[in-house]
XYZ file of C-alpha atoms in Angstrom:
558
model
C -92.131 -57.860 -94.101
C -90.296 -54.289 -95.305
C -87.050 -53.759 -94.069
C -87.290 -50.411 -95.077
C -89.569 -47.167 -95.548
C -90.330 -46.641 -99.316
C -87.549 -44.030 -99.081
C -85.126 -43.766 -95.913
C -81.834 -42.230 -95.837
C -81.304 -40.899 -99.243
C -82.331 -44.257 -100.559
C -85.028 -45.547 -102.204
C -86.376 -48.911 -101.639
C -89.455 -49.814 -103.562
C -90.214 -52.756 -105.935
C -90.714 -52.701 -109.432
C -89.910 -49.279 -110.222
C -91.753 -46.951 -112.243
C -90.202 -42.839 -112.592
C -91.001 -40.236 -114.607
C -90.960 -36.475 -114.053
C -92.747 -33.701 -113.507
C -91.209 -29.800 -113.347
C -88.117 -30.479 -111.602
C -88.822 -33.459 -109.676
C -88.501 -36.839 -110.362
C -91.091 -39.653 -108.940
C -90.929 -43.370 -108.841
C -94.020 -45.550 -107.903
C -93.919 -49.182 -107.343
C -95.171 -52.125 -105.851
C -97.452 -52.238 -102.466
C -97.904 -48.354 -102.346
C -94.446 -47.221 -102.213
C -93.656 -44.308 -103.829
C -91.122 -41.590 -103.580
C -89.782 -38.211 -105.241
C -86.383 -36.705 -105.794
C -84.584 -33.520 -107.010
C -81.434 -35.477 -108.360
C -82.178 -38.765 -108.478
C -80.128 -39.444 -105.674
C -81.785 -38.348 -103.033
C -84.688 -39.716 -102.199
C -87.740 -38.615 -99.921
C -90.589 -41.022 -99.304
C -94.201 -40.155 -101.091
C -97.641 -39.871 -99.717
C -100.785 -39.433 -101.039
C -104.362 -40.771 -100.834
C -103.227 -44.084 -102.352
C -101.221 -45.214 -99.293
C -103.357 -43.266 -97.077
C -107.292 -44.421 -98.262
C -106.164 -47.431 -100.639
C -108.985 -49.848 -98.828
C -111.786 -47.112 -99.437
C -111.046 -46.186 -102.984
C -110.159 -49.656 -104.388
C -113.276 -51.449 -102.111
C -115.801 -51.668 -105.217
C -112.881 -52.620 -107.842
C -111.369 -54.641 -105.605
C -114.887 -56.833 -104.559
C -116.134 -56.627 -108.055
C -113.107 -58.830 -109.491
C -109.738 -59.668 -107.896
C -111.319 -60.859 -104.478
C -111.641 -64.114 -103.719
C -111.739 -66.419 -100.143
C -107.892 -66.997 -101.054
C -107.251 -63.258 -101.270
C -109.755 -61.558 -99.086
C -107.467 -58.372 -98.705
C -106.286 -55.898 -101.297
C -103.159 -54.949 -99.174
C -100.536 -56.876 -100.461
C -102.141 -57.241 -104.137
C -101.665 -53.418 -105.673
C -98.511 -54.056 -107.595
C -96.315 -51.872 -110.374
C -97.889 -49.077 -111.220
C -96.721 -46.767 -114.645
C -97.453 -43.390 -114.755
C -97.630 -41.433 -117.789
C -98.874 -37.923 -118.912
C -101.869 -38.042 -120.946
C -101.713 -34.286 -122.910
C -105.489 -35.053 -124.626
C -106.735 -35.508 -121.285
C -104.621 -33.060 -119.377
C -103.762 -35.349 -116.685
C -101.430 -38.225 -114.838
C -102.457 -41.521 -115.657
C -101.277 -43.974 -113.451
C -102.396 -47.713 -114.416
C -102.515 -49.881 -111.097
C -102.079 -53.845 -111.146
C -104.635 -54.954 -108.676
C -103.712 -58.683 -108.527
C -106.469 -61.816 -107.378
C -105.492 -65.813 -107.007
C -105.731 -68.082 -109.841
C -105.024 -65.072 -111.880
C -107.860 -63.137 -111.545
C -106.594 -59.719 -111.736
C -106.962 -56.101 -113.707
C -105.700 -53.375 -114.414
C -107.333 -50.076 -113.406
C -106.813 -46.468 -114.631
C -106.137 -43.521 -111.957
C -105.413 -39.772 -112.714
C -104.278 -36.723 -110.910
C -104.224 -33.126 -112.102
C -100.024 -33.494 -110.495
C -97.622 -36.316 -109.099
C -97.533 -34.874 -105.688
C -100.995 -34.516 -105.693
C -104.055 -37.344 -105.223
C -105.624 -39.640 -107.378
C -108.881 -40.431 -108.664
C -109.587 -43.832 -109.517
C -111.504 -44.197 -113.092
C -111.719 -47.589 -114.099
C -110.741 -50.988 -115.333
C -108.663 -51.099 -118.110
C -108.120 -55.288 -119.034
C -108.379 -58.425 -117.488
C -107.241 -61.868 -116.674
C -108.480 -64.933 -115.111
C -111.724 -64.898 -116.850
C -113.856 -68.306 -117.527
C -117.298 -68.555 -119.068
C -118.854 -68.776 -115.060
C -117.669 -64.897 -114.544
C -116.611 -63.581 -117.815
C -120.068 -61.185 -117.579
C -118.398 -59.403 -115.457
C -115.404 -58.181 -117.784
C -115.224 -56.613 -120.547
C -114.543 -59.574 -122.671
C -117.863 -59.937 -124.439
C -117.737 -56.120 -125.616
C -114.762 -57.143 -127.023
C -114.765 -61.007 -128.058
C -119.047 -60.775 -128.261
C -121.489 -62.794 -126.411
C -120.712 -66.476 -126.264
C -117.198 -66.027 -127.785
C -115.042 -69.434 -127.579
C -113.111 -68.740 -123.975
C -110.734 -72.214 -124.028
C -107.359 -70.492 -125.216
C -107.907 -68.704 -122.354
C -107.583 -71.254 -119.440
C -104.301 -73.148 -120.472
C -101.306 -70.823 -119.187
C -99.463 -72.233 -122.180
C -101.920 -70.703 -124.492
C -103.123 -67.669 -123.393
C -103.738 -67.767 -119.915
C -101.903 -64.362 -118.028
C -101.962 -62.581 -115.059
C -103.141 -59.035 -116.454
C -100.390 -57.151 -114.224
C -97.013 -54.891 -115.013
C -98.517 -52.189 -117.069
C -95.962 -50.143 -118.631
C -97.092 -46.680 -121.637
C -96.216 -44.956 -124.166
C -96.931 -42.988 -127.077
C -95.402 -43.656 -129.868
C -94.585 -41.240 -133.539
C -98.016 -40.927 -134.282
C -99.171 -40.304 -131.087
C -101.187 -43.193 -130.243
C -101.041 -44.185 -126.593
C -100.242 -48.272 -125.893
C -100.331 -50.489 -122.802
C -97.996 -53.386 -122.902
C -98.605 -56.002 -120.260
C -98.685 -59.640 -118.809
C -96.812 -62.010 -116.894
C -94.993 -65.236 -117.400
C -97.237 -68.313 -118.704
C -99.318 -67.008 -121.829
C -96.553 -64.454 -122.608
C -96.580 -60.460 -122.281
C -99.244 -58.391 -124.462
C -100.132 -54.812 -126.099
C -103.279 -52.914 -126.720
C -104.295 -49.573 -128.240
C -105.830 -46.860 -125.787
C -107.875 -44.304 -126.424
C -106.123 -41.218 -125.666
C -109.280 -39.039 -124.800
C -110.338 -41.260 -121.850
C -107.206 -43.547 -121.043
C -109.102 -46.318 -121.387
C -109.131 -49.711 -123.999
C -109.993 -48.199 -127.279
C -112.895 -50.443 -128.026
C -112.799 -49.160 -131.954
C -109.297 -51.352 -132.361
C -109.517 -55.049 -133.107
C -107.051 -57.630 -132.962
C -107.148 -61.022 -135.091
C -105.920 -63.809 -133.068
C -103.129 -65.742 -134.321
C -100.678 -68.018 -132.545
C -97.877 -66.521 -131.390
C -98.276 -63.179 -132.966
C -101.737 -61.100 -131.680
C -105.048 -62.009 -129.958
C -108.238 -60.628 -130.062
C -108.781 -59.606 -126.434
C -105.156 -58.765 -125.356
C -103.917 -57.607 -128.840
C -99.933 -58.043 -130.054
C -98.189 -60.133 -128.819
C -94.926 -58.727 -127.750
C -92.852 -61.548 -126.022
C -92.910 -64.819 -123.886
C -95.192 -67.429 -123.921
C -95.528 -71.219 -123.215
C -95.421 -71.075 -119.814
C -91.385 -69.794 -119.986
C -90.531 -66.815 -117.443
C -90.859 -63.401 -118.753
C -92.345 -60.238 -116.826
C -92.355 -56.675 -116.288
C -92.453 -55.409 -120.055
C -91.176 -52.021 -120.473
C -90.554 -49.841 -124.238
C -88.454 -47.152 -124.535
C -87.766 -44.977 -127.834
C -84.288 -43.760 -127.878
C -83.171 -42.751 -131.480
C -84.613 -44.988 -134.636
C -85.381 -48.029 -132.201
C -87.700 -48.980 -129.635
C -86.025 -50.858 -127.278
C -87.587 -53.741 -125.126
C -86.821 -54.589 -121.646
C -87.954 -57.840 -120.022
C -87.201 -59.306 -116.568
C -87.057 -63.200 -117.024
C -86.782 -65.577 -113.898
C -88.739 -65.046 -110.708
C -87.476 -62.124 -108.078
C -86.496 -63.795 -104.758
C -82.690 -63.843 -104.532
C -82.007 -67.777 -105.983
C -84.794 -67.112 -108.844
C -82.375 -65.939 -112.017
C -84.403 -62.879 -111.936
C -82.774 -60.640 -114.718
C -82.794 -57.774 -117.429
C -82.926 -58.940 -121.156
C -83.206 -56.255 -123.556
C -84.085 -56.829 -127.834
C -85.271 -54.075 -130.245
C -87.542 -53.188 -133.319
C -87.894 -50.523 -135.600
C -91.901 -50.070 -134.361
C -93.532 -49.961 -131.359
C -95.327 -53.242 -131.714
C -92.567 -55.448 -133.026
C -91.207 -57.844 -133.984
C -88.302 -57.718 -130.862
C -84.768 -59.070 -131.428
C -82.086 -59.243 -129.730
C -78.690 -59.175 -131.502
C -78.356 -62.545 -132.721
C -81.552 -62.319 -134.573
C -83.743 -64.013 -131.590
C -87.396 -62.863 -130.863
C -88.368 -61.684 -127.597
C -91.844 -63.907 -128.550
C -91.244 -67.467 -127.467
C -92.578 -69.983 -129.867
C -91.928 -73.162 -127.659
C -91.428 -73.777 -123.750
C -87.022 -73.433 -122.758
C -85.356 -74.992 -120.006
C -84.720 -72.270 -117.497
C -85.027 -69.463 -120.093
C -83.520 -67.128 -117.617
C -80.225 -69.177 -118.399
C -80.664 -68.725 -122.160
C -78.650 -66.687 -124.758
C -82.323 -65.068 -125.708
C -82.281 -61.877 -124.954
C -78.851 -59.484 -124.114
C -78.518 -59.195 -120.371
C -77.945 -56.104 -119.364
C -76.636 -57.076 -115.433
C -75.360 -60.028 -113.983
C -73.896 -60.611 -110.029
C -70.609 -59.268 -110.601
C -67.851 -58.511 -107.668
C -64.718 -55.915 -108.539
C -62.097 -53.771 -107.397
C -63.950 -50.676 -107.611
C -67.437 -51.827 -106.214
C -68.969 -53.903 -104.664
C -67.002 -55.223 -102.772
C -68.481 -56.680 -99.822
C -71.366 -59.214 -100.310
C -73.906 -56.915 -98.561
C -73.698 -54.472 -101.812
C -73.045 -57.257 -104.173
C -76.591 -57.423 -106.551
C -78.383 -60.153 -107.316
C -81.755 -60.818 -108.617
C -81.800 -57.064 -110.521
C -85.299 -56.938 -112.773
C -88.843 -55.250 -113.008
C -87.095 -51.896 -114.561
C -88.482 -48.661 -116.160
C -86.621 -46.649 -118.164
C -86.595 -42.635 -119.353
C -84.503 -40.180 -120.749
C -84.040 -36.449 -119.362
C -84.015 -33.314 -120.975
C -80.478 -33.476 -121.571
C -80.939 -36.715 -123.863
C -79.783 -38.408 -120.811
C -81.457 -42.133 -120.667
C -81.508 -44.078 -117.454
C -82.648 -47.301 -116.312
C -84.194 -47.820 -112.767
C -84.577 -51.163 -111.282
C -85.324 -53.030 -108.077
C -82.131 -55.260 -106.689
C -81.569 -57.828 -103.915
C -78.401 -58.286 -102.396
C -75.905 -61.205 -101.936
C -74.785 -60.479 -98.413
C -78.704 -59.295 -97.210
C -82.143 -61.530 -96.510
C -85.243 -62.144 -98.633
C -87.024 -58.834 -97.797
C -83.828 -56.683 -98.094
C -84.167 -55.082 -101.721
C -83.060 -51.567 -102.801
C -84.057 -49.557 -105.878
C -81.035 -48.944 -108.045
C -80.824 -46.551 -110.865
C -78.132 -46.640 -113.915
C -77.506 -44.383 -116.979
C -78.280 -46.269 -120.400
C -75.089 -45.270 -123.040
C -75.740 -45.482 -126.835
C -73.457 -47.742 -128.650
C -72.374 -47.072 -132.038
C -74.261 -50.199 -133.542
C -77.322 -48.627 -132.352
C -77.763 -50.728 -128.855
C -78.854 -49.252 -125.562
C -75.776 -50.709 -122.472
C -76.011 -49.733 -118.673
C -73.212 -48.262 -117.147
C -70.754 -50.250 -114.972
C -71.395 -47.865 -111.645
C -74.918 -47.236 -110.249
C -75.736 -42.950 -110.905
C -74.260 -40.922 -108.229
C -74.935 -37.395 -109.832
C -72.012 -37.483 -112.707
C -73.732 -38.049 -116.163
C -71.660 -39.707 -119.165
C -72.049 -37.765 -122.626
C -73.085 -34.326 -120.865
C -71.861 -31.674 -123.137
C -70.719 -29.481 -120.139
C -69.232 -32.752 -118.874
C -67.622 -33.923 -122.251
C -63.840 -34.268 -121.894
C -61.370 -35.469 -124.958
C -60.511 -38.672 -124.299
C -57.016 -39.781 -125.820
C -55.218 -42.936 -126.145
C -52.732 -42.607 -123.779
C -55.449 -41.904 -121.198
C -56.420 -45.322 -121.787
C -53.240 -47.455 -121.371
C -53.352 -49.227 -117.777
C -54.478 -52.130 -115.688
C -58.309 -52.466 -115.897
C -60.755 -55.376 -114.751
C -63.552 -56.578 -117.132
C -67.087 -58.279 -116.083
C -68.867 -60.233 -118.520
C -72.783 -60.411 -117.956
C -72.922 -64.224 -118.859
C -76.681 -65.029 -119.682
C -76.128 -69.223 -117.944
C -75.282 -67.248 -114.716
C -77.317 -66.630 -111.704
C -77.187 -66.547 -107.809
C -77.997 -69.197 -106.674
C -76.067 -69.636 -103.036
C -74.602 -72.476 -103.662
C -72.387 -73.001 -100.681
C -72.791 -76.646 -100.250
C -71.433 -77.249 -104.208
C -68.454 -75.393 -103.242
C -67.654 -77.186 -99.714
C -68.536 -80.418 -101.948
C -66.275 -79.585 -104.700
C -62.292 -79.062 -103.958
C -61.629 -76.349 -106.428
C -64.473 -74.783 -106.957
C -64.889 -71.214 -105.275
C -67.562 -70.089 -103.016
C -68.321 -67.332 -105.226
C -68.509 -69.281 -108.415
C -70.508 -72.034 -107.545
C -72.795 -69.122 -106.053
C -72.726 -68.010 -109.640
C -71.055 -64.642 -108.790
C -69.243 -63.763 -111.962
C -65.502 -62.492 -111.317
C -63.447 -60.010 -113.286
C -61.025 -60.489 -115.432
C -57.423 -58.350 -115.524
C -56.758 -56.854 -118.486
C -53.618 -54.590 -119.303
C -54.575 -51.850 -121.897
C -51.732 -50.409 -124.319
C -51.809 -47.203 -126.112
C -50.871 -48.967 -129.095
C -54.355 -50.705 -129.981
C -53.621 -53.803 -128.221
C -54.419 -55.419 -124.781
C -53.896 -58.368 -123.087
C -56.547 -60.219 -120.340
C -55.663 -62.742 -117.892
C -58.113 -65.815 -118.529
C -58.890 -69.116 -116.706
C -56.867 -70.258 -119.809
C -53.600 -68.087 -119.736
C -52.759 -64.543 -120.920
C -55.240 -63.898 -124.501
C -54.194 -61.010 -126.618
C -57.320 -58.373 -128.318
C -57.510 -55.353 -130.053
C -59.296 -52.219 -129.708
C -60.282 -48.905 -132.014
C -61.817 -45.794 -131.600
C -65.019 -45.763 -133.872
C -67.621 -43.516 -135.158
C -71.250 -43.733 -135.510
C -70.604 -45.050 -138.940
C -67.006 -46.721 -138.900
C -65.498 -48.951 -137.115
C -61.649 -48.655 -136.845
C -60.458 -52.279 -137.155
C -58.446 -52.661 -139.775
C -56.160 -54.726 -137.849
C -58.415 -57.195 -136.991
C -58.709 -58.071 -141.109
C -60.868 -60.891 -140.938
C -61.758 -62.260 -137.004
C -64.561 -60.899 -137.170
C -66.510 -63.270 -139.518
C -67.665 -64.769 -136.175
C -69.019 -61.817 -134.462
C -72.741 -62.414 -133.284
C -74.046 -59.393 -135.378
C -73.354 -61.356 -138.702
C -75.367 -64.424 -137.219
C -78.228 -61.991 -136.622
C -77.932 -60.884 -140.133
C -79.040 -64.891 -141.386
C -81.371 -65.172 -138.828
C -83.630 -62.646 -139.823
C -83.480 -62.477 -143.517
C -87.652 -63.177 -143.114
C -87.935 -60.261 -141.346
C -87.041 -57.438 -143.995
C -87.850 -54.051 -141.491
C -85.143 -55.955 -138.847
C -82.956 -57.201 -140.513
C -82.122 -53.928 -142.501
C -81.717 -52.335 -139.212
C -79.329 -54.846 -137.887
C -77.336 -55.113 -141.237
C -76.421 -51.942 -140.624
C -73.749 -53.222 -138.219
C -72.701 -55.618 -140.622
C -72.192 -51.979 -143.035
C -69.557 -51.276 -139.915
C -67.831 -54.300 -140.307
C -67.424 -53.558 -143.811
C -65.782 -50.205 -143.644
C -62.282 -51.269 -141.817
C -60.580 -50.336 -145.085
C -61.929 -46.895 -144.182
C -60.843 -46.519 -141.013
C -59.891 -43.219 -139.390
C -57.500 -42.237 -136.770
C -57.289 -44.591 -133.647
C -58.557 -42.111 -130.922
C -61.735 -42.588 -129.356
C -65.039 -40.715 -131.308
C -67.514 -39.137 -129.650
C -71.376 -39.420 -130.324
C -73.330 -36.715 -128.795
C -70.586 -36.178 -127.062
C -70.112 -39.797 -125.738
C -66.814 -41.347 -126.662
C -66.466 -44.740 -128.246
C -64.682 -47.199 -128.697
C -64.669 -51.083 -130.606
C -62.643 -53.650 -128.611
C -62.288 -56.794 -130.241
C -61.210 -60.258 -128.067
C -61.606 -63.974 -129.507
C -62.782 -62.636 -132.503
C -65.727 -60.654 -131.001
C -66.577 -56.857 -131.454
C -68.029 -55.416 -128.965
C -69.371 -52.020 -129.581
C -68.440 -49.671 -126.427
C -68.538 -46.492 -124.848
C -65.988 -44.967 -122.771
C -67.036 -42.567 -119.491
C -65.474 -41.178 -116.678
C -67.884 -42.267 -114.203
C -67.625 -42.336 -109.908
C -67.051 -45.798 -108.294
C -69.499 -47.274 -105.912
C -66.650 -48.263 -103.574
C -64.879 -44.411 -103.525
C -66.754 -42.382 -105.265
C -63.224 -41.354 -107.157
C -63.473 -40.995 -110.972
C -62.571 -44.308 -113.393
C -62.526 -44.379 -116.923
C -65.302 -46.984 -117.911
C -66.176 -49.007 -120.821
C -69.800 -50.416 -121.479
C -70.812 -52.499 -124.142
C -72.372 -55.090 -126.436
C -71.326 -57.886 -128.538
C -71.986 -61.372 -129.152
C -75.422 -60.940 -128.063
C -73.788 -60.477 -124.055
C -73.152 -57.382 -122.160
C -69.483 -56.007 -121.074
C -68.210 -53.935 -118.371
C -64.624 -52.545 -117.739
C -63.082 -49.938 -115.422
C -59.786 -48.794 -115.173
C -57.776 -49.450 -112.165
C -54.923 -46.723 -112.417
């Protein structure tokens, strides 16, 4: 049951998330038919169209054709996550429409519209899933596999077995036009589309080999072996394409969570910073308590917001991602809340900053109008401007929400909020002089910081801590893979160039300011923003970053 319109009160509440733009407005489409448009991406007005109004009518041959089944005789709760993308061979909106069936049997289907505002035309199915030699005639499978093709990888969901759901597009440099997709068990997938009809493009073939591509759903791009993994979504910001992958389920105990790894092309192979692959080549324990993968948000709780349960997040995942005219890159995600029921979710949206290592980092406030890195916005940042009391989060990947009130009424010592898996901030007090200290569970711990450039990193002082820092492990671990680990040895050039080190104000890149902080002989690779708070909407300097394959927040409290 929906606690909420699709867009009510400025907000937006709609699952799995998927915006892009058209003219001056911006659009998100998600889950169940809720969709909703936006001047600012603030403000948010629901959507209509004949989706929500004639769904039943339009989708009533796809829908009896395939996905229906006695177990799932109505469509009404099975249209999930939508992407839309413009198509400029065909001159229209594609939008590519999970319509999900029991045991798996699902597809995805191809609609266009000549604008977003507008209605849609359905055209077709695109893949499917679910699939066994009693109904595989009516797929597309033998076009693609031929008649009588060997169907058993198929039916183990630690083989190949997926739920053909979560499309996400793109084009990439060439401009060929790619559907990743897939859910959980037999891992997330990637095929070639023809541009001039939006459809599979039949003339591409795919060899299948274990853990790497398959014939009928092409590359593999993560996941696998029955472990978690969902809601695939690429992004090309700069000289990477960047990967983002919910792992856990979605309901408010599940772990449900952001990873994000990157590649130099489009189809891989996806690391994350220590060298891992976002393709799973064995089943994991709870992968959404791994270290694969950089998590991008945790459940957090600070001074400047949240700071009542009701607007604490939990469960964030299923996320799209764009960037604006103005370079601007944002992620937009679906959230529950810690303080709120089941059915009480809320679409959140975040600006992505560029580190200076070449990683993509959300910032510590959700977007309230004020973008980081604007050049109209871009204000000198200088040491002293820095120097104060701030309070760091660290997005710990073994953390989740898991309300675990009993362990802490169980447990003398052990907070309600950590045993719930809320992580809490640490103080930190920040010196002009390149120094700072945090209070830890352990006592007061002294680091370093350094402004930095795209190319050097200022931390000559540090001399030789960082032989530890997670970048150099990803260095080893992917000496087999000679495109990747170039790209991530750049870092390691960083490293290298202390002895070169410039002045210790903060650099700017395109005009975002950044900064290296370095604690327990880890560098993380920041940037520094003046960004609004969530609990008074007053201006804090803010630091977001990566290092040691984990995510790191800090705003300043004076």
């Amino acid at each position: 049951m929906e606690e909420h319109a699709a867009a009510e009160g400025g907000r937006a509440y709609i699952h799995d998330p998927a915006i892009t733009k058209e003219g001056e407005r911006y659009y998100i489409f998600g889950t169940h038919r809720r969709f909703a448009s936006s001047s600012d991406l603030v403000h948010w007005e629901p959507l209509e169209n004949n989706i929500t109004r004639d769904y039943e009518a339009m989708f009533a041959k796809l829908w009896q054709a395939w996905p229906k089944q006695e177990s799932n005789p109505s469509i009404a709760g099975n249209m999930w996550a939508p992407d839309v993308i413009w198509n400029p061979v065909m001159g229209k909106w594609c939008m590519y429409m999970s319509v999900n069936g029991d045991q798996y049997r699902s597809l995805i289907a191809l609609l266009t519209a000549d604008h977003l505002d507008g209605d849609w035309e359905l055209v077709g199915p695109v893949i499917y899933s679910g699939f066994e030699p009693t109904n595989v005639e009516r797929t597309d499978v033998p076009r693609v596999l031929g008649a009588g093709a060997d169907l058993q990888r198929y039916q183990s969901l630690s083989d190949t077995r997926i739920n053909a759901i979560d499309a996400g597009l793109e084009f990439d440099e060439r401009g060929q036009l790619w559907m990743n997709f897939g859910s959980w068990f037999g891992g997330c997938w990637m095929i070639r589309l023809d541009p001039a009809t939006g459809l599979r493009d039949y003339k591409q073939s795919y060899e299948s080999v274990p853990d790497v591509s398959d014939a009928y759903y092409g590359i593999k791009l993560a996941g696998g072996y029955w472990n978690s993994g969902e809601g695939t979504y690429l992004l090309h910001y700069g000289d990477w394409w960047y990967l983002f992958l919910s792992y856990g389920w979605l309901g408010r105990t599940g772990g449900y969570q952001i990873r994000i790894f990157r590649s130099r092309s489009i189809t891989g192979p996806y690391l994350d910073q220590d060298g891992n692959p976002a393709v799973s080549t064995a089943k994991m324990e709870a992968n959404w308590a791994s270290a694969t993968g950089i998590r991008l948000l945790s459940t957090y709780r600070w001074a400047a917001g949240p700071r009542e349960a009701a607007g604490v997040e939990i469960s964030q995942g299923h996320n799209s991602a764009f960037i604006d005219e103005d370079g601007s890159a944002f992620i937009v995600y679906h959230t529950r809340f810690a303080g709120l029921g089941e059915d009480d979710y809320r679409t959140e949206i975040r600006q992505l900053l560029p580190t200076a290592d070449g990683w993509l980092t959300a910032a510590p406030f959700t977007y309230q109008g004020v973008r980081a890195g604007v050049e109209s916005d871009a204000v000198r940042i200088r040491e002293s401007d820095i120097a104060g009391d701030w309070e760091i989060v660290v997005h710990r990947p073994e953390t989740f929400f898991d309300d675990g009130r009993d362990e802490a009424k169980n447990q003398p010592g052990v907070g309600l909020e950590a045993a719930q898996g809320i992580n809490q901030a640490l103080k930190a007090q920040v010196g002009s002089n390149g120094r700072f200290v945090i209070e830890t569970e352990q006592g007061s711990e002294e680091g370093l910081w350094r402004g930095e450039s795209e190319s050097t990193v200022n931390e000559s002082e540090v001399k030789e801590s960082t032989e530890g820092n997670a970048e150099s492990k990803a260095a080893g671990n992917t000496e087999n893979k000679a495109e990747d680990s170039k790209a991530e040895s750049s870092a390691e050039g960083s490293k290298r160039a202390d002895s070169e080190s410039t002045e210790g104000s903060p650099r700017t890149q395109g005009n975002m300011a950044q900064i290296c902080i370095n604690f327990r002989g880890i560098s993380y690779h920041t940037c520094l923003a003046s960004l609004p708070d969530e609990a008074s909407a007053q201006p804090h300097l803010t630091l977001s970053g990566i290092g040691n394959n984990q995510s790191l927040w800090a705003a300043k409290l004076s």
